[in-house]
């Protein structure tokens, strides 16, 4: 029985994003800002009869809900970061939150499109000046939120090799894209209200509501696709896979099985099988992968090749 400490052979599974705490704080701040504006826009749209303003308000409501889910995911992931029940840590909670938000947004999209279609058939009077003022305020809030969530786009990190790899926090990146979609919808709402006010084309207001629903649906689909890929352990980093193979396949050693997947923002796990005629200890193969940024958890097994390629084995002659 091994009686010495195993500390040098064990490790934790903390796979949170590099700026997890900072992203959590600014997410909650934007939730509060957006929720306040959301109430104002929905109330103003109902009072002034603007479907475009209502669409923008509901869009902002879905944004507040999505950000609220994102904030809760950050909080839960941080609180349970060392909970052994989660085999590979809590880094995927952000992607789970994004997937849930995408489903909610899809449902709200249907509601907005339906309400807009009804307004096209049965138009209602609109208080243009008031509606435009609130829409402009909504745009200002959207731009402020985008500024707070800035720099959430993808960054290329060097692996210490000629290949790059994209690290991104789908939770916050999706929120940033959604804020920009909100801003675009606000611009459309303002344009529709101004056009309807001067040209008396009342149909432009609900038409923009339909356009806004399409924008939300497009964002929801993109978020569903990206977060779902992480939840299903889809391997999308072919460049990193190539680097791993290049470092391990030397002196006749061959990679026979390679699984690479995301376990958190900027964190990848790999399970690798090697076959070798002159196998080395797994620790040596692991050392060859040091310095690959984002490769946070590696498991390697080595199989012995009983006879080298090209050699005639007795079993092959029967």
PDB file of N, CA, C and O in Angstrom, residues 195-259:
ATOM      1  N   UNK A 195     -40.602  57.259 -39.902  1.00  0.00           N
ATOM      2  CA  UNK A 195     -41.205  57.097 -41.233  1.00  0.00           C
ATOM      3  C   UNK A 195     -42.722  57.146 -41.158  1.00  0.00           C
ATOM      4  O   UNK A 195     -43.387  57.820 -41.953  1.00  0.00           O
ATOM      5  N   UNK A 196     -43.278  56.413 -40.201  1.00  0.00           N
ATOM      6  CA  UNK A 196     -44.736  56.385 -40.061  1.00  0.00           C
ATOM      7  C   UNK A 196     -45.290  57.745 -39.672  1.00  0.00           C
ATOM      8  O   UNK A 196     -46.374  58.146 -40.127  1.00  0.00           O
ATOM      9  N   UNK A 197     -44.558  58.494 -38.859  1.00  0.00           N
ATOM     10  CA  UNK A 197     -45.041  59.790 -38.396  1.00  0.00           C
ATOM     11  C   UNK A 197     -45.136  60.794 -39.543  1.00  0.00           C
ATOM     12  O   UNK A 197     -46.093  61.563 -39.636  1.00  0.00           O
ATOM     13  N   UNK A 198     -44.158  60.778 -40.472  1.00  0.00           N
ATOM     14  CA  UNK A 198     -44.144  61.772 -41.546  1.00  0.00           C
ATOM     15  C   UNK A 198     -44.823  61.299 -42.830  1.00  0.00           C
ATOM     16  O   UNK A 198     -45.303  62.107 -43.619  1.00  0.00           O
ATOM     17  N   UNK A 199     -44.853  59.992 -43.051  1.00  0.00           N
ATOM     18  CA  UNK A 199     -45.454  59.480 -44.292  1.00  0.00           C
ATOM     19  C   UNK A 199     -46.841  58.889 -44.077  1.00  0.00           C
ATOM     20  O   UNK A 199     -47.540  58.595 -45.043  1.00  0.00           O
ATOM     21  N   UNK A 200     -47.194  58.708 -42.769  1.00  0.00           N
ATOM     22  CA  UNK A 200     -48.465  58.093 -42.404  1.00  0.00           C
ATOM     23  C   UNK A 200     -48.563  56.639 -42.882  1.00  0.00           C
ATOM     24  O   UNK A 200     -49.670  56.129 -43.074  1.00  0.00           O
ATOM     25  N   UNK A 201     -47.415  56.017 -43.093  1.00  0.00           N
ATOM     26  CA  UNK A 201     -47.404  54.590 -43.400  1.00  0.00           C
ATOM     27  C   UNK A 201     -47.410  53.816 -42.072  1.00  0.00           C
ATOM     28  O   UNK A 201     -46.390  53.406 -41.548  1.00  0.00           O
ATOM     29  N   UNK A 202     -48.574  53.619 -41.531  1.00  0.00           N
ATOM     30  CA  UNK A 202     -48.696  52.987 -40.214  1.00  0.00           C
ATOM     31  C   UNK A 202     -48.144  51.565 -40.215  1.00  0.00           C
ATOM     32  O   UNK A 202     -47.682  51.061 -39.185  1.00  0.00           O
ATOM     33  N   UNK A 203     -48.177  50.933 -41.373  1.00  0.00           N
ATOM     34  CA  UNK A 203     -47.733  49.534 -41.464  1.00  0.00           C
ATOM     35  C   UNK A 203     -46.235  49.361 -41.176  1.00  0.00           C
ATOM     36  O   UNK A 203     -45.780  48.247 -40.876  1.00  0.00           O
ATOM     37  N   UNK A 204     -45.443  50.462 -41.287  1.00  0.00           N
ATOM     38  CA  UNK A 204     -43.997  50.309 -41.058  1.00  0.00           C
ATOM     39  C   UNK A 204     -43.677  49.926 -39.616  1.00  0.00           C
ATOM     40  O   UNK A 204     -42.684  49.231 -39.358  1.00  0.00           O
ATOM     41  N   UNK A 205     -44.522  50.362 -38.675  1.00  0.00           N
ATOM     42  CA  UNK A 205     -44.252  50.064 -37.268  1.00  0.00           C
ATOM     43  C   UNK A 205     -44.367  48.568 -36.968  1.00  0.00           C
ATOM     44  O   UNK A 205     -43.418  47.970 -36.445  1.00  0.00           O
ATOM     45  N   UNK A 206     -45.498  47.914 -37.283  1.00  0.00           N
ATOM     46  CA  UNK A 206     -45.556  46.464 -37.043  1.00  0.00           C
ATOM     47  C   UNK A 206     -44.611  45.679 -37.948  1.00  0.00           C
ATOM     48  O   UNK A 206     -44.152  44.590 -37.571  1.00  0.00           O
ATOM     49  N   UNK A 207     -44.314  46.227 -39.131  1.00  0.00           N
ATOM     50  CA  UNK A 207     -43.367  45.536 -40.011  1.00  0.00           C
ATOM     51  C   UNK A 207     -42.008  45.426 -39.350  1.00  0.00           C
ATOM     52  O   UNK A 207     -41.317  44.399 -39.443  1.00  0.00           O
ATOM     53  N   UNK A 208     -41.601  46.499 -38.666  1.00  0.00           N
ATOM     54  CA  UNK A 208     -40.326  46.467 -37.948  1.00  0.00           C
ATOM     55  C   UNK A 208     -40.394  45.478 -36.785  1.00  0.00           C
ATOM     56  O   UNK A 208     -39.394  44.859 -36.423  1.00  0.00           O
ATOM     57  N   UNK A 209     -41.596  45.329 -36.189  1.00  0.00           N
ATOM     58  CA  UNK A 209     -41.751  44.314 -35.145  1.00  0.00           C
ATOM     59  C   UNK A 209     -41.427  42.929 -35.684  1.00  0.00           C
ATOM     60  O   UNK A 209     -40.778  42.114 -35.008  1.00  0.00           O
ATOM     61  N   UNK A 210     -41.850  42.657 -36.926  1.00  0.00           N
ATOM     62  CA  UNK A 210     -41.549  41.367 -37.548  1.00  0.00           C
ATOM     63  C   UNK A 210     -40.060  41.241 -37.827  1.00  0.00           C
ATOM     64  O   UNK A 210     -39.446  40.195 -37.589  1.00  0.00           O
ATOM     65  N   UNK A 211     -39.465  42.331 -38.333  1.00  0.00           N
ATOM     66  CA  UNK A 211     -38.016  42.318 -38.576  1.00  0.00           C
ATOM     67  C   UNK A 211     -37.264  42.079 -37.272  1.00  0.00           C
ATOM     68  O   UNK A 211     -36.289  41.317 -37.216  1.00  0.00           O
ATOM     69  N   UNK A 212     -37.729  42.730 -36.190  1.00  0.00           N
ATOM     70  CA  UNK A 212     -37.096  42.532 -34.891  1.00  0.00           C
ATOM     71  C   UNK A 212     -37.172  41.082 -34.442  1.00  0.00           C
ATOM     72  O   UNK A 212     -36.217  40.545 -33.870  1.00  0.00           O
ATOM     73  N   UNK A 213     -38.302  40.425 -34.721  1.00  0.00           N
ATOM     74  CA  UNK A 213     -38.440  39.024 -34.333  1.00  0.00           C
ATOM     75  C   UNK A 213     -37.466  38.144 -35.113  1.00  0.00           C
ATOM     76  O   UNK A 213     -36.942  37.157 -34.588  1.00  0.00           O
ATOM     77  N   UNK A 214     -37.214  38.515 -36.369  1.00  0.00           N
ATOM     78  CA  UNK A 214     -36.258  37.757 -37.170  1.00  0.00           C
ATOM     79  C   UNK A 214     -34.846  37.917 -36.612  1.00  0.00           C
ATOM     80  O   UNK A 214     -34.061  36.963 -36.563  1.00  0.00           O
ATOM     81  N   UNK A 215     -34.520  39.148 -36.180  1.00  0.00           N
ATOM     82  CA  UNK A 215     -33.203  39.395 -35.580  1.00  0.00           C
ATOM     83  C   UNK A 215     -33.024  38.534 -34.331  1.00  0.00           C
ATOM     84  O   UNK A 215     -31.987  37.891 -34.132  1.00  0.00           O
ATOM     85  N   UNK A 216     -34.062  38.503 -33.488  1.00  0.00           N
ATOM     86  CA  UNK A 216     -33.989  37.706 -32.255  1.00  0.00           C
ATOM     87  C   UNK A 216     -33.849  36.226 -32.592  1.00  0.00           C
ATOM     88  O   UNK A 216     -33.057  35.506 -31.977  1.00  0.00           O
ATOM     89  N   UNK A 217     -34.629  35.763 -33.578  1.00  0.00           N
ATOM     90  CA  UNK A 217     -34.577  34.349 -33.962  1.00  0.00           C
ATOM     91  C   UNK A 217     -33.197  33.970 -34.471  1.00  0.00           C
ATOM     92  O   UNK A 217     -32.675  32.894 -34.160  1.00  0.00           O
ATOM     93  N   UNK A 218     -32.588  34.871 -35.251  1.00  0.00           N
ATOM     94  CA  UNK A 218     -31.253  34.602 -35.777  1.00  0.00           C
ATOM     95  C   UNK A 218     -30.239  34.497 -34.643  1.00  0.00           C
ATOM     96  O   UNK A 218     -29.391  33.586 -34.629  1.00  0.00           O
ATOM     97  N   UNK A 219     -30.335  35.428 -33.674  1.00  0.00           N
ATOM     98  CA  UNK A 219     -29.428  35.376 -32.526  1.00  0.00           C
ATOM     99  C   UNK A 219     -29.650  34.111 -31.711  1.00  0.00           C
ATOM    100  O   UNK A 219     -28.701  33.454 -31.273  1.00  0.00           O
ATOM    101  N   UNK A 220     -30.928  33.751 -31.506  1.00  0.00           N
ATOM    102  CA  UNK A 220     -31.240  32.563 -30.713  1.00  0.00           C
ATOM    103  C   UNK A 220     -30.691  31.308 -31.371  1.00  0.00           C
ATOM    104  O   UNK A 220     -30.155  30.419 -30.693  1.00  0.00           O
ATOM    105  N   UNK A 221     -30.814  31.224 -32.689  1.00  0.00           N
ATOM    106  CA  UNK A 221     -30.305  30.043 -33.395  1.00  0.00           C
ATOM    107  C   UNK A 221     -28.789  29.933 -33.273  1.00  0.00           C
ATOM    108  O   UNK A 221     -28.244  28.850 -33.034  1.00  0.00           O
ATOM    109  N   UNK A 222     -28.093  31.072 -33.429  1.00  0.00           N
ATOM    110  CA  UNK A 222     -26.643  31.052 -33.300  1.00  0.00           C
ATOM    111  C   UNK A 222     -26.194  30.628 -31.912  1.00  0.00           C
ATOM    112  O   UNK A 222     -25.255  29.836 -31.762  1.00  0.00           O
ATOM    113  N   UNK A 223     -26.880  31.135 -30.885  1.00  0.00           N
ATOM    114  CA  UNK A 223     -26.539  30.771 -29.513  1.00  0.00           C
ATOM    115  C   UNK A 223     -26.845  29.304 -29.251  1.00  0.00           C
ATOM    116  O   UNK A 223     -26.067  28.598 -28.588  1.00  0.00           O
ATOM    117  N   UNK A 224     -27.976  28.828 -29.770  1.00  0.00           N
ATOM    118  CA  UNK A 224     -28.350  27.419 -29.605  1.00  0.00           C
ATOM    119  C   UNK A 224     -27.305  26.507 -30.236  1.00  0.00           C
ATOM    120  O   UNK A 224     -26.899  25.499 -29.651  1.00  0.00           O
ATOM    121  N   UNK A 225     -26.843  26.892 -31.420  1.00  0.00           N
ATOM    122  CA  UNK A 225     -25.841  26.088 -32.132  1.00  0.00           C
ATOM    123  C   UNK A 225     -24.511  26.056 -31.390  1.00  0.00           C
ATOM    124  O   UNK A 225     -23.930  24.986 -31.180  1.00  0.00           O
ATOM    125  N   UNK A 226     -24.017  27.224 -30.977  1.00  0.00           N
ATOM    126  CA  UNK A 226     -22.693  27.296 -30.355  1.00  0.00           C
ATOM    127  C   UNK A 226     -22.659  26.645 -28.976  1.00  0.00           C
ATOM    128  O   UNK A 226     -21.739  25.896 -28.652  1.00  0.00           O
ATOM    129  N   UNK A 227     -23.668  26.950 -28.147  1.00  0.00           N
ATOM    130  CA  UNK A 227     -23.677  26.370 -26.803  1.00  0.00           C
ATOM    131  C   UNK A 227     -23.988  24.882 -26.860  1.00  0.00           C
ATOM    132  O   UNK A 227     -23.440  24.095 -26.083  1.00  0.00           O
ATOM    133  N   UNK A 228     -24.858  24.478 -27.782  1.00  0.00           N
ATOM    134  CA  UNK A 228     -25.169  23.059 -27.930  1.00  0.00           C
ATOM    135  C   UNK A 228     -23.952  22.251 -28.337  1.00  0.00           C
ATOM    136  O   UNK A 228     -23.766  21.114 -27.885  1.00  0.00           O
ATOM    137  N   UNK A 229     -23.098  22.831 -29.170  1.00  0.00           N
ATOM    138  CA  UNK A 229     -21.883  22.135 -29.598  1.00  0.00           C
ATOM    139  C   UNK A 229     -20.972  21.851 -28.412  1.00  0.00           C
ATOM    140  O   UNK A 229     -20.374  20.774 -28.318  1.00  0.00           O
ATOM    141  N   UNK A 230     -20.871  22.817 -27.488  1.00  0.00           N
ATOM    142  CA  UNK A 230     -20.035  22.610 -26.303  1.00  0.00           C
ATOM    143  C   UNK A 230     -20.662  21.551 -25.400  1.00  0.00           C
ATOM    144  O   UNK A 230     -19.970  20.665 -24.878  1.00  0.00           O
ATOM    145  N   UNK A 231     -21.987  21.621 -25.210  1.00  0.00           N
ATOM    146  CA  UNK A 231     -22.657  20.660 -24.335  1.00  0.00           C
ATOM    147  C   UNK A 231     -22.562  19.232 -24.871  1.00  0.00           C
ATOM    148  O   UNK A 231     -22.539  18.264 -24.098  1.00  0.00           O
ATOM    149  N   UNK A 232     -22.491  19.088 -26.194  1.00  0.00           N
ATOM    150  CA  UNK A 232     -22.401  17.762 -26.813  1.00  0.00           C
ATOM    151  C   UNK A 232     -20.954  17.343 -27.067  1.00  0.00           C
ATOM    152  O   UNK A 232     -20.704  16.349 -27.749  1.00  0.00           O
ATOM    153  N   UNK A 233     -19.999  18.107 -26.537  1.00  0.00           N
ATOM    154  CA  UNK A 233     -18.574  17.784 -26.652  1.00  0.00           C
ATOM    155  C   UNK A 233     -18.112  17.683 -28.106  1.00  0.00           C
ATOM    156  O   UNK A 233     -17.320  16.805 -28.471  1.00  0.00           O
ATOM    157  N   UNK A 234     -18.623  18.587 -28.938  1.00  0.00           N
ATOM    158  CA  UNK A 234     -18.190  18.616 -30.330  1.00  0.00           C
ATOM    159  C   UNK A 234     -16.766  19.162 -30.395  1.00  0.00           C
ATOM    160  O   UNK A 234     -16.458  20.202 -29.810  1.00  0.00           O
ATOM    161  N   UNK A 235     -15.892  18.481 -31.099  1.00  0.00           N
ATOM    162  CA  UNK A 235     -14.508  18.924 -31.251  1.00  0.00           C
ATOM    163  C   UNK A 235     -14.417  19.830 -32.466  1.00  0.00           C
ATOM    164  O   UNK A 235     -14.679  19.402 -33.590  1.00  0.00           O
ATOM    165  N   UNK A 236     -14.083  21.097 -32.221  1.00  0.00           N
ATOM    166  CA  UNK A 236     -14.009  22.056 -33.320  1.00  0.00           C
ATOM    167  C   UNK A 236     -12.604  22.621 -33.488  1.00  0.00           C
ATOM    168  O   UNK A 236     -12.368  23.447 -34.361  1.00  0.00           O
ATOM    169  N   UNK A 237     -11.662  22.164 -32.671  1.00  0.00           N
ATOM    170  CA  UNK A 237     -10.314  22.721 -32.711  1.00  0.00           C
ATOM    171  C   UNK A 237      -9.375  21.748 -33.428  1.00  0.00           C
ATOM    172  O   UNK A 237      -8.558  21.072 -32.817  1.00  0.00           O
ATOM    173  N   UNK A 238      -9.508  21.689 -34.735  1.00  0.00           N
ATOM    174  CA  UNK A 238      -8.699  20.767 -35.528  1.00  0.00           C
ATOM    175  C   UNK A 238      -7.221  21.159 -35.531  1.00  0.00           C
ATOM    176  O   UNK A 238      -6.351  20.313 -35.654  1.00  0.00           O
ATOM    177  N   UNK A 239      -6.950  22.462 -35.393  1.00  0.00           N
ATOM    178  CA  UNK A 239      -5.559  22.906 -35.365  1.00  0.00           C
ATOM    179  C   UNK A 239      -4.849  22.385 -34.121  1.00  0.00           C
ATOM    180  O   UNK A 239      -3.701  21.926 -34.193  1.00  0.00           O
ATOM    181  N   UNK A 240      -5.532  22.459 -32.979  1.00  0.00           N
ATOM    182  CA  UNK A 240      -4.925  21.952 -31.749  1.00  0.00           C
ATOM    183  C   UNK A 240      -4.744  20.440 -31.827  1.00  0.00           C
ATOM    184  O   UNK A 240      -3.731  19.902 -31.357  1.00  0.00           O
ATOM    185  N   UNK A 241      -5.697  19.731 -32.417  1.00  0.00           N
ATOM    186  CA  UNK A 241      -5.556  18.288 -32.596  1.00  0.00           C
ATOM    187  C   UNK A 241      -4.308  17.975 -33.431  1.00  0.00           C
ATOM    188  O   UNK A 241      -3.559  17.041 -33.126  1.00  0.00           O
ATOM    189  N   UNK A 242      -4.086  18.765 -34.488  1.00  0.00           N
ATOM    190  CA  UNK A 242      -2.921  18.539 -35.352  1.00  0.00           C
ATOM    191  C   UNK A 242      -1.616  18.779 -34.584  1.00  0.00           C
ATOM    192  O   UNK A 242      -0.636  18.042 -34.761  1.00  0.00           O
ATOM    193  N   UNK A 243      -1.611  19.812 -33.730  1.00  0.00           N
ATOM    194  CA  UNK A 243      -0.414  20.107 -32.931  1.00  0.00           C
ATOM    195  C   UNK A 243      -0.136  18.955 -31.970  1.00  0.00           C
ATOM    196  O   UNK A 243       1.019  18.534 -31.788  1.00  0.00           O
ATOM    197  N   UNK A 244      -1.185  18.434 -31.334  1.00  0.00           N
ATOM    198  CA  UNK A 244      -1.020  17.318 -30.400  1.00  0.00           C
ATOM    199  C   UNK A 244      -0.432  16.104 -31.115  1.00  0.00           C
ATOM    200  O   UNK A 244       0.520  15.470 -30.628  1.00  0.00           O
ATOM    201  N   UNK A 245      -0.980  15.772 -32.273  1.00  0.00           N
ATOM    202  CA  UNK A 245      -0.463  14.621 -33.032  1.00  0.00           C
ATOM    203  C   UNK A 245       0.996  14.843 -33.432  1.00  0.00           C
ATOM    204  O   UNK A 245       1.828  13.930 -33.354  1.00  0.00           O
ATOM    205  N   UNK A 246       1.317  16.066 -33.850  1.00  0.00           N
ATOM    206  CA  UNK A 246       2.672  16.367 -34.289  1.00  0.00           C
ATOM    207  C   UNK A 246       3.672  16.198 -33.149  1.00  0.00           C
ATOM    208  O   UNK A 246       4.800  15.721 -33.363  1.00  0.00           O
ATOM    209  N   UNK A 247       3.283  16.560 -31.938  1.00  0.00           N
ATOM    210  CA  UNK A 247       4.203  16.455 -30.795  1.00  0.00           C
ATOM    211  C   UNK A 247       4.343  15.030 -30.279  1.00  0.00           C
ATOM    212  O   UNK A 247       5.381  14.675 -29.704  1.00  0.00           O
ATOM    213  N   UNK A 248       3.304  14.221 -30.460  1.00  0.00           N
ATOM    214  CA  UNK A 248       3.331  12.866 -29.903  1.00  0.00           C
ATOM    215  C   UNK A 248       3.822  11.812 -30.877  1.00  0.00           C
ATOM    216  O   UNK A 248       4.394  10.797 -30.471  1.00  0.00           O
ATOM    217  N   UNK A 249       3.597  12.018 -32.162  1.00  0.00           N
ATOM    218  CA  UNK A 249       3.946  10.992 -33.142  1.00  0.00           C
ATOM    219  C   UNK A 249       5.395  11.152 -33.597  1.00  0.00           C
ATOM    220  O   UNK A 249       5.694  11.725 -34.642  1.00  0.00           O
ATOM    221  N   UNK A 250       6.300  10.633 -32.780  1.00  0.00           N
ATOM    222  CA  UNK A 250       7.735  10.647 -33.088  1.00  0.00           C
ATOM    223  C   UNK A 250       8.300   9.249 -32.895  1.00  0.00           C
ATOM    224  O   UNK A 250       7.780   8.442 -32.097  1.00  0.00           O
ATOM    225  N   UNK A 251       9.342   8.950 -33.625  1.00  0.00           N
ATOM    226  CA  UNK A 251      10.062   7.669 -33.500  1.00  0.00           C
ATOM    227  C   UNK A 251       9.125   6.472 -33.609  1.00  0.00           C
ATOM    228  O   UNK A 251       9.228   5.495 -32.853  1.00  0.00           O
ATOM    229  N   UNK A 252       8.195   6.552 -34.538  1.00  0.00           N
ATOM    230  CA  UNK A 252       7.313   5.418 -34.788  1.00  0.00           C
ATOM    231  C   UNK A 252       6.080   5.361 -33.911  1.00  0.00           C
ATOM    232  O   UNK A 252       5.198   4.526 -34.132  1.00  0.00           O
ATOM    233  N   UNK A 253       5.983   6.214 -32.891  1.00  0.00           N
ATOM    234  CA  UNK A 253       4.782   6.241 -32.055  1.00  0.00           C
ATOM    235  C   UNK A 253       3.606   6.795 -32.879  1.00  0.00           C
ATOM    236  O   UNK A 253       3.773   7.728 -33.663  1.00  0.00           O
ATOM    237  N   UNK A 254       2.433   6.245 -32.656  1.00  0.00           N
ATOM    238  CA  UNK A 254       1.264   6.677 -33.400  1.00  0.00           C
ATOM    239  C   UNK A 254       0.077   6.907 -32.464  1.00  0.00           C
ATOM    240  O   UNK A 254      -0.159   6.121 -31.533  1.00  0.00           O
ATOM    241  N   UNK A 255      -0.664   7.981 -32.727  1.00  0.00           N
ATOM    242  CA  UNK A 255      -1.896   8.258 -31.979  1.00  0.00           C
ATOM    243  C   UNK A 255      -3.010   7.437 -32.607  1.00  0.00           C
ATOM    244  O   UNK A 255      -3.306   7.582 -33.796  1.00  0.00           O
ATOM    245  N   UNK A 256      -3.614   6.571 -31.827  1.00  0.00           N
ATOM    246  CA  UNK A 256      -4.698   5.724 -32.340  1.00  0.00           C
ATOM    247  C   UNK A 256      -6.081   6.233 -31.957  1.00  0.00           C
ATOM    248  O   UNK A 256      -7.066   5.864 -32.585  1.00  0.00           O
ATOM    249  N   UNK A 257      -6.145   7.077 -30.941  1.00  0.00           N
ATOM    250  CA  UNK A 257      -7.443   7.609 -30.508  1.00  0.00           C
ATOM    251  C   UNK A 257      -7.205   8.960 -29.833  1.00  0.00           C
ATOM    252  O   UNK A 257      -6.333   9.082 -28.981  1.00  0.00           O
ATOM    253  N   UNK A 258      -7.960   9.964 -30.263  1.00  0.00           N
ATOM    254  CA  UNK A 258      -7.791  11.311 -29.715  1.00  0.00           C
ATOM    255  C   UNK A 258      -9.157  11.963 -29.552  1.00  0.00           C
ATOM    256  O   UNK A 258      -9.891  12.139 -30.524  1.00  0.00           O
ATOM    257  N   UNK A 259      -9.494  12.287 -28.312  1.00  0.00           N
ATOM    258  CA  UNK A 259     -10.738  12.994 -28.007  1.00  0.00           C
ATOM    259  C   UNK A 259     -10.372  14.330 -27.371  1.00  0.00           C
ATOM    260  O   UNK A 259      -9.691  14.381 -26.346  1.00  0.00           O
TER     261      UNK A 259
END
